[in-house]
Amino acid sequence: MRVAVATAEAGGLRVAEPRVLAEGSNVLVHLAPTPVVARVPTTTIAAFRPGTRWLAREVAVARHLARHGAPVVAPSAEIDPGPHVHDGLPVTFWAYAEPAAGPPDARAAGAALRACHDAFTDFPGDLPDHAIFHEARAVLARLAAGGALAAADAAVATQVGDRLAARIATLDVPVQALHGDAHLGNIIQTPDGPLWNDLEDTHRGPRAWDLACLEAPARVFGRTPAPIAAARAGYGDAGDPALLDLMIDARAFVGVAWTLVYAPDRADSAGRVAARLAWLRARAGNDGDR
């Protein structure tokens, strides 16, 4: 809160009633009465993603989508969106989106993701390929080196990660800018429809990656499938089923890494960690293909 307000005021905003909207991998602060939300990564994620390059990419892709009229939360027009750094913490600023009551319209969210993908096709910026998957391999290696992952599970993670990386390296499919973390938890339902939010994991890859972000929670980890099916219907044709299967495995692998990162801060972490490690061991026990 202090960092968000101080950075905003240094940029010329007058903040009278700041309030925290969310606390997770980022702390979101509505800088009322202005229509601006400050986003400050927590120390956990900042430790694994030092610097501001990844935040600069997020602002750039969101600005591109907003300029194309895509359904996305836009960088703030009231202040330089950043990224800024204050007391060692990065801060970005975003337009405040007034949420509507009730759950997201999943079908409309799927259609909105398609609109974002279409708007992304001419994004001119430089983005790393398959960045989130490769980052997860490095995260798991770091956790293993620090003792947060048992040696046996670390060996399994290396085996599965190497196998997936080899398959991804042989892909010959179109790639483009992506949301990168396109699950329904990153939708803000507004009175005018759903807006995609939280593009900090943006990278280049096949569109199937974002569809895997939608589908993996239900297919791999047992989340309620109905909203996800509705979102997929709203999106339309998903393309090659085998490519989607591969991206779902890669996405689940990413989920293993970040579940372990956040485990110390979550009351329900034991069950989540157990489920993800069980998936990892199961994937190591076959030939890597569905």
CSV table of C-alpha atoms in Angstrom, one decimal:
chain,number,residue,atom,x,y,z
A,1,MET,CA,0.0,0.0,0.0
A,2,ARG,CA,2.7,2.4,1.0
A,3,VAL,CA,4.7,1.8,-2.2
A,4,ALA,CA,1.7,2.0,-4.4
A,5,VAL,CA,0.5,5.3,-2.9
A,6,ALA,CA,4.0,6.9,-2.8
A,7,THR,CA,4.7,6.0,-6.5
A,8,ALA,CA,1.3,7.3,-7.6
A,9,GLU,CA,1.8,10.6,-5.7
A,10,ALA,CA,5.3,11.0,-7.2
A,11,GLY,CA,3.6,10.8,-10.6
A,12,GLY,CA,1.1,13.5,-9.8
A,13,LEU,CA,-2.0,11.6,-8.6
A,14,ARG,CA,-3.8,12.7,-5.5
A,15,VAL,CA,-4.8,9.6,-3.6
A,16,ALA,CA,-7.3,10.0,-0.7
A,17,GLU,CA,-8.8,6.6,-0.1
A,18,PRO,CA,-6.6,3.7,-1.3
A,19,ARG,CA,-8.0,0.3,-0.9
A,20,VAL,CA,-6.6,-3.2,-1.5
A,21,LEU,CA,-8.6,-5.0,-4.2
A,22,ALA,CA,-6.6,-8.3,-4.1
A,23,GLU,CA,-3.6,-9.9,-2.5
A,24,GLY,CA,-1.9,-12.8,-4.2
A,25,SER,CA,1.1,-12.9,-6.5
A,26,ASN,CA,0.4,-9.2,-6.8
A,27,VAL,CA,-1.1,-6.7,-4.5
A,28,LEU,CA,-3.7,-4.6,-6.3
A,29,VAL,CA,-4.6,-1.2,-4.9
A,30,HIS,CA,-7.4,1.1,-6.1
A,31,LEU,CA,-6.0,4.6,-5.8
A,32,ALA,CA,-9.4,6.2,-5.1
A,33,PRO,CA,-10.8,8.6,-6.0
A,34,THR,CA,-8.8,8.2,-9.2
A,35,PRO,CA,-9.7,5.5,-11.8
A,36,VAL,CA,-6.3,3.9,-11.4
A,37,VAL,CA,-5.2,0.6,-9.9
A,38,ALA,CA,-1.6,0.1,-8.8
A,39,ARG,CA,-0.1,-3.4,-9.2
A,40,VAL,CA,2.8,-4.3,-7.0
A,41,PRO,CA,4.3,-7.8,-7.2
A,42,THR,CA,4.8,-9.5,-3.9
A,43,THR,CA,8.3,-10.3,-2.7
A,44,THR,CA,7.8,-14.0,-3.6
A,45,ILE,CA,7.3,-13.4,-7.3
A,46,ALA,CA,9.9,-10.6,-7.3
A,47,ALA,CA,12.5,-13.0,-6.0
A,48,PHE,CA,11.9,-15.3,-9.0
A,49,ARG,CA,11.5,-12.5,-11.5
A,50,PRO,CA,14.0,-9.8,-10.7
A,51,GLY,CA,14.0,-6.5,-12.6
A,52,THR,CA,11.2,-5.0,-14.6
A,53,ARG,CA,11.6,-6.4,-18.1
A,54,TRP,CA,8.6,-8.8,-17.7
A,55,LEU,CA,6.4,-6.0,-16.4
A,56,ALA,CA,7.4,-3.8,-19.4
A,57,ARG,CA,6.3,-6.6,-21.7
A,58,GLU,CA,3.0,-6.8,-19.9
A,59,VAL,CA,2.4,-3.0,-20.3
A,60,ALA,CA,3.4,-3.1,-24.0
A,61,VAL,CA,1.1,-6.0,-24.9
A,62,ALA,CA,-1.9,-4.6,-22.9
A,63,ARG,CA,-1.4,-1.2,-24.6
A,64,HIS,CA,-1.4,-2.9,-28.0
A,65,LEU,CA,-4.6,-4.8,-27.3
A,66,ALA,CA,-6.3,-1.7,-25.9
A,67,ARG,CA,-5.4,0.3,-29.0
A,68,HIS,CA,-7.0,-2.4,-31.1
A,69,GLY,CA,-10.2,-2.3,-29.1
A,70,ALA,CA,-9.6,-5.8,-27.6
A,71,PRO,CA,-11.4,-6.7,-24.3
A,72,VAL,CA,-8.5,-6.1,-21.9
A,73,VAL,CA,-7.8,-4.0,-18.8
A,74,ALA,CA,-5.7,-1.2,-20.3
A,75,PRO,CA,-2.7,0.5,-18.9
A,76,SER,CA,-3.6,3.7,-17.1
A,77,ALA,CA,-4.0,6.9,-19.1
A,78,GLU,CA,-4.0,9.0,-16.0
A,79,ILE,CA,-0.3,8.4,-15.2
A,80,ASP,CA,2.7,6.8,-16.8
A,81,PRO,CA,1.9,3.1,-16.4
A,82,GLY,CA,5.5,2.2,-15.8
A,83,PRO,CA,7.0,0.0,-14.7
A,84,HIS,CA,8.3,2.1,-11.9
A,85,VAL,CA,10.5,1.1,-8.9
A,86,HIS,CA,10.0,2.4,-5.4
A,87,ASP,CA,12.0,1.0,-2.4
A,88,GLY,CA,13.0,-1.9,-4.5
A,89,LEU,CA,9.5,-3.0,-5.5
A,90,PRO,CA,8.2,-2.5,-9.1
A,91,VAL,CA,4.8,-0.8,-9.7
A,92,THR,CA,2.6,-0.6,-12.7
A,93,PHE,CA,-0.6,1.4,-13.1
A,94,TRP,CA,-3.8,0.3,-14.8
A,95,ALA,CA,-7.3,1.6,-15.6
A,96,TYR,CA,-9.8,0.7,-12.9
A,97,ALA,CA,-12.4,-1.7,-14.2
A,98,GLU,CA,-15.7,-1.6,-12.2
A,99,PRO,CA,-16.6,-5.3,-11.6
A,100,ALA,CA,-20.2,-6.5,-12.1
A,101,ALA,CA,-21.9,-8.8,-9.6
A,102,GLY,CA,-21.8,-12.5,-10.2
A,103,PRO,CA,-19.4,-14.9,-11.9
A,104,PRO,CA,-17.7,-14.2,-15.2
A,105,ASP,CA,-19.6,-15.0,-18.4
A,106,ALA,CA,-17.4,-17.9,-19.4
A,107,ARG,CA,-18.7,-18.2,-23.0
A,108,ALA,CA,-18.1,-14.4,-23.5
A,109,ALA,CA,-14.7,-14.8,-21.9
A,110,GLY,CA,-13.8,-17.4,-24.5
A,111,ALA,CA,-14.9,-15.1,-27.3
A,112,ALA,CA,-13.0,-12.3,-25.7
A,113,LEU,CA,-9.8,-14.4,-25.7
A,114,ARG,CA,-10.3,-15.0,-29.4
A,115,ALA,CA,-10.6,-11.3,-30.0
A,116,CYS,CA,-7.3,-10.8,-28.0
A,117,HIS,CA,-5.6,-13.4,-30.1
A,118,ASP,CA,-6.7,-11.8,-33.3
A,119,ALA,CA,-5.5,-8.4,-32.1
A,120,PHE,CA,-2.2,-9.9,-31.1
A,121,THR,CA,-1.3,-11.1,-34.6
A,122,ASP,CA,0.5,-7.8,-35.5
A,123,PHE,CA,2.1,-7.1,-32.1
A,124,PRO,CA,5.5,-5.6,-33.1
A,125,GLY,CA,7.3,-6.1,-29.8
A,126,ASP,CA,10.0,-8.7,-28.9
A,127,LEU,CA,8.7,-11.5,-26.7
A,128,PRO,CA,10.5,-14.7,-25.7
A,129,ASP,CA,9.2,-18.0,-27.1
A,130,HIS,CA,7.5,-20.5,-24.7
A,131,ALA,CA,9.0,-18.4,-21.9
A,132,ILE,CA,6.7,-19.5,-19.1
A,133,PHE,CA,7.5,-23.2,-19.7
A,134,HIS,CA,11.2,-22.6,-19.7
A,135,GLU,CA,11.0,-20.4,-16.7
A,136,ALA,CA,9.2,-23.2,-14.8
A,137,ARG,CA,12.1,-25.6,-15.5
A,138,ALA,CA,14.5,-23.0,-14.0
A,139,VAL,CA,12.2,-22.4,-11.0
A,140,LEU,CA,12.0,-26.2,-10.2
A,141,ALA,CA,15.8,-26.5,-10.5
A,142,ARG,CA,16.2,-23.6,-8.0
A,143,LEU,CA,13.7,-25.1,-5.6
A,144,ALA,CA,15.5,-28.4,-5.8
A,145,ALA,CA,18.9,-26.7,-5.1
A,146,GLY,CA,17.4,-25.0,-2.1
A,147,GLY,CA,15.9,-28.1,-0.6
A,148,ALA,CA,12.2,-27.2,-1.2
A,149,LEU,CA,11.9,-30.1,-3.6
A,150,ALA,CA,12.9,-33.6,-2.6
A,151,ALA,CA,15.7,-35.2,-4.7
A,152,ALA,CA,13.5,-37.9,-6.1
A,153,ASP,CA,10.8,-35.4,-7.2
A,154,ALA,CA,13.6,-33.1,-8.6
A,155,ALA,CA,14.8,-35.9,-10.8
A,156,VAL,CA,11.2,-36.6,-12.0
A,157,ALA,CA,10.8,-32.9,-12.7
A,158,THR,CA,14.0,-32.8,-14.7
A,159,GLN,CA,12.9,-35.9,-16.7
A,160,VAL,CA,9.4,-34.6,-17.5
A,161,GLY,CA,10.7,-31.1,-18.2
A,162,ASP,CA,13.4,-32.4,-20.6
A,163,ARG,CA,10.9,-34.6,-22.4
A,164,LEU,CA,8.4,-31.7,-22.9
A,165,ALA,CA,11.1,-29.3,-24.0
A,166,ALA,CA,12.3,-31.8,-26.6
A,167,ARG,CA,8.8,-32.1,-28.0
A,168,ILE,CA,8.2,-28.3,-28.0
A,169,ALA,CA,11.5,-27.8,-29.8
A,170,THR,CA,10.3,-29.9,-32.7
A,171,LEU,CA,7.0,-28.0,-33.2
A,172,ASP,CA,6.4,-26.4,-36.6
A,173,VAL,CA,3.3,-24.4,-35.9
A,174,PRO,CA,2.5,-20.7,-36.1
A,175,VAL,CA,3.4,-18.7,-33.0
A,176,GLN,CA,2.3,-15.2,-31.9
A,177,ALA,CA,2.0,-13.0,-28.8
A,178,LEU,CA,-0.2,-14.6,-26.2
A,179,HIS,CA,-1.9,-13.7,-22.9
A,180,GLY,CA,0.2,-16.4,-21.2
A,181,ASP,CA,-2.0,-17.1,-18.2
A,182,ALA,CA,-5.4,-17.2,-19.7
A,183,HIS,CA,-7.5,-19.0,-17.1
A,184,LEU,CA,-10.9,-17.7,-16.0
A,185,GLY,CA,-9.5,-16.3,-12.7
A,186,ASN,CA,-7.9,-13.6,-14.8
A,187,ILE,CA,-11.2,-12.3,-16.1
A,188,ILE,CA,-12.9,-9.2,-14.7
A,189,GLN,CA,-16.6,-9.3,-15.5
A,190,THR,CA,-17.8,-5.7,-16.0
A,191,PRO,CA,-21.3,-4.4,-16.9
A,192,ASP,CA,-20.1,-4.2,-20.5
A,193,GLY,CA,-18.7,-7.7,-20.6
A,194,PRO,CA,-15.6,-9.6,-19.6
A,195,LEU,CA,-12.1,-8.1,-19.7
A,196,TRP,CA,-8.9,-10.1,-19.7
A,197,ASN,CA,-6.4,-9.0,-17.0
A,198,ASP,CA,-3.0,-10.0,-15.7
A,199,LEU,CA,-0.8,-10.4,-18.8
A,200,GLU,CA,2.5,-10.6,-16.9
A,201,ASP,CA,3.2,-14.1,-18.3
A,202,THR,CA,2.9,-12.9,-21.9
A,203,HIS,CA,5.2,-14.6,-24.4
A,204,ARG,CA,5.2,-16.0,-27.9
A,205,GLY,CA,3.8,-19.4,-28.6
A,206,PRO,CA,0.9,-21.2,-30.4
A,207,ARG,CA,-2.6,-20.1,-29.5
A,208,ALA,CA,-3.1,-23.6,-28.1
A,209,TRP,CA,-1.0,-22.5,-25.1
A,210,ASP,CA,-3.7,-20.0,-23.9
A,211,LEU,CA,-6.4,-22.6,-24.5
A,212,ALA,CA,-4.4,-25.0,-22.4
A,213,CYS,CA,-4.4,-22.4,-19.6
A,214,LEU,CA,-8.2,-22.5,-19.8
A,215,GLU,CA,-8.5,-26.2,-19.9
A,216,ALA,CA,-5.7,-27.6,-17.7
A,217,PRO,CA,-7.4,-26.9,-14.4
A,218,ALA,CA,-10.4,-29.1,-15.3
A,219,ARG,CA,-8.6,-31.8,-17.3
A,220,VAL,CA,-5.6,-32.2,-15.0
A,221,PHE,CA,-6.6,-31.0,-11.6
A,222,GLY,CA,-10.3,-31.7,-11.3
A,223,ARG,CA,-11.8,-28.2,-11.4
A,224,THR,CA,-15.4,-27.7,-12.3
A,225,PRO,CA,-15.5,-28.4,-16.1
A,226,ALA,CA,-18.7,-26.6,-17.1
A,227,PRO,CA,-17.4,-23.0,-17.2
A,228,ILE,CA,-14.3,-24.1,-19.0
A,229,ALA,CA,-16.4,-25.9,-21.6
A,230,ALA,CA,-18.4,-22.8,-22.1
A,231,ALA,CA,-15.3,-20.7,-22.6
A,232,ARG,CA,-13.9,-23.1,-25.1
A,233,ALA,CA,-17.3,-23.0,-27.0
A,234,GLY,CA,-17.1,-19.2,-27.0
A,235,TYR,CA,-13.6,-19.3,-28.4
A,236,GLY,CA,-14.4,-21.6,-31.2
A,237,ASP,CA,-12.2,-24.0,-33.1
A,238,ALA,CA,-9.1,-24.9,-31.0
A,239,GLY,CA,-7.1,-26.4,-33.9
A,240,ASP,CA,-5.0,-29.5,-33.6
A,241,PRO,CA,-6.0,-31.7,-30.6
A,242,ALA,CA,-2.6,-33.2,-30.3
A,243,LEU,CA,-1.0,-29.7,-30.0
A,244,LEU,CA,-3.5,-28.8,-27.3
A,245,ASP,CA,-2.7,-32.0,-25.4
A,246,LEU,CA,1.0,-31.1,-25.4
A,247,MET,CA,0.4,-27.6,-24.3
A,248,ILE,CA,-1.9,-28.8,-21.5
A,249,ASP,CA,1.0,-31.0,-20.2
A,250,ALA,CA,3.4,-28.1,-20.5
A,251,ARG,CA,0.9,-25.8,-18.7
A,252,ALA,CA,0.5,-28.4,-15.9
A,253,PHE,CA,4.2,-28.6,-15.5
A,254,VAL,CA,4.3,-24.8,-15.0
A,255,GLY,CA,1.5,-25.3,-12.4
A,256,VAL,CA,3.7,-27.7,-10.5
A,257,ALA,CA,6.5,-25.1,-10.3
A,258,TRP,CA,4.4,-22.2,-9.1
A,259,THR,CA,2.3,-24.2,-6.7
A,260,LEU,CA,5.6,-25.1,-4.9
A,261,VAL,CA,6.7,-21.4,-5.0
A,262,TYR,CA,3.5,-20.3,-3.3
A,263,ALA,CA,3.1,-23.2,-0.9
A,264,PRO,CA,4.5,-21.5,2.2
A,265,ASP,CA,1.9,-18.7,1.9
A,266,ARG,CA,-1.2,-20.9,1.3
A,267,ALA,CA,-3.2,-22.7,4.0
A,268,ASP,CA,-4.3,-25.3,1.5
A,269,SER,CA,-0.9,-25.9,0.1
A,270,ALA,CA,-0.4,-29.5,1.3
A,271,GLY,CA,-3.2,-31.0,-0.9
A,272,ARG,CA,-2.4,-28.8,-3.9
A,273,VAL,CA,1.3,-29.8,-3.8
A,274,ALA,CA,0.4,-33.5,-3.4
A,275,ALA,CA,-1.9,-33.4,-6.4
A,276,ARG,CA,0.6,-31.7,-8.6
A,277,LEU,CA,3.5,-33.9,-7.6
A,278,ALA,CA,1.3,-36.9,-8.2
A,279,TRP,CA,0.6,-35.6,-11.8
A,280,LEU,CA,4.3,-35.1,-12.3
A,281,ARG,CA,5.1,-38.7,-11.2
A,282,ALA,CA,2.4,-40.0,-13.5
A,283,ARG,CA,3.7,-38.2,-16.5
A,284,ALA,CA,7.2,-39.5,-15.8
A,285,GLY,CA,5.8,-43.0,-15.7
A,286,ASN,CA,4.7,-43.1,-19.4
A,287,ASP,CA,6.4,-42.3,-22.7
A,288,GLY,CA,5.5,-38.6,-22.6
A,289,ASP,CA,2.8,-38.9,-25.2
A,290,ARG,CA,-0.9,-39.2,-24.7
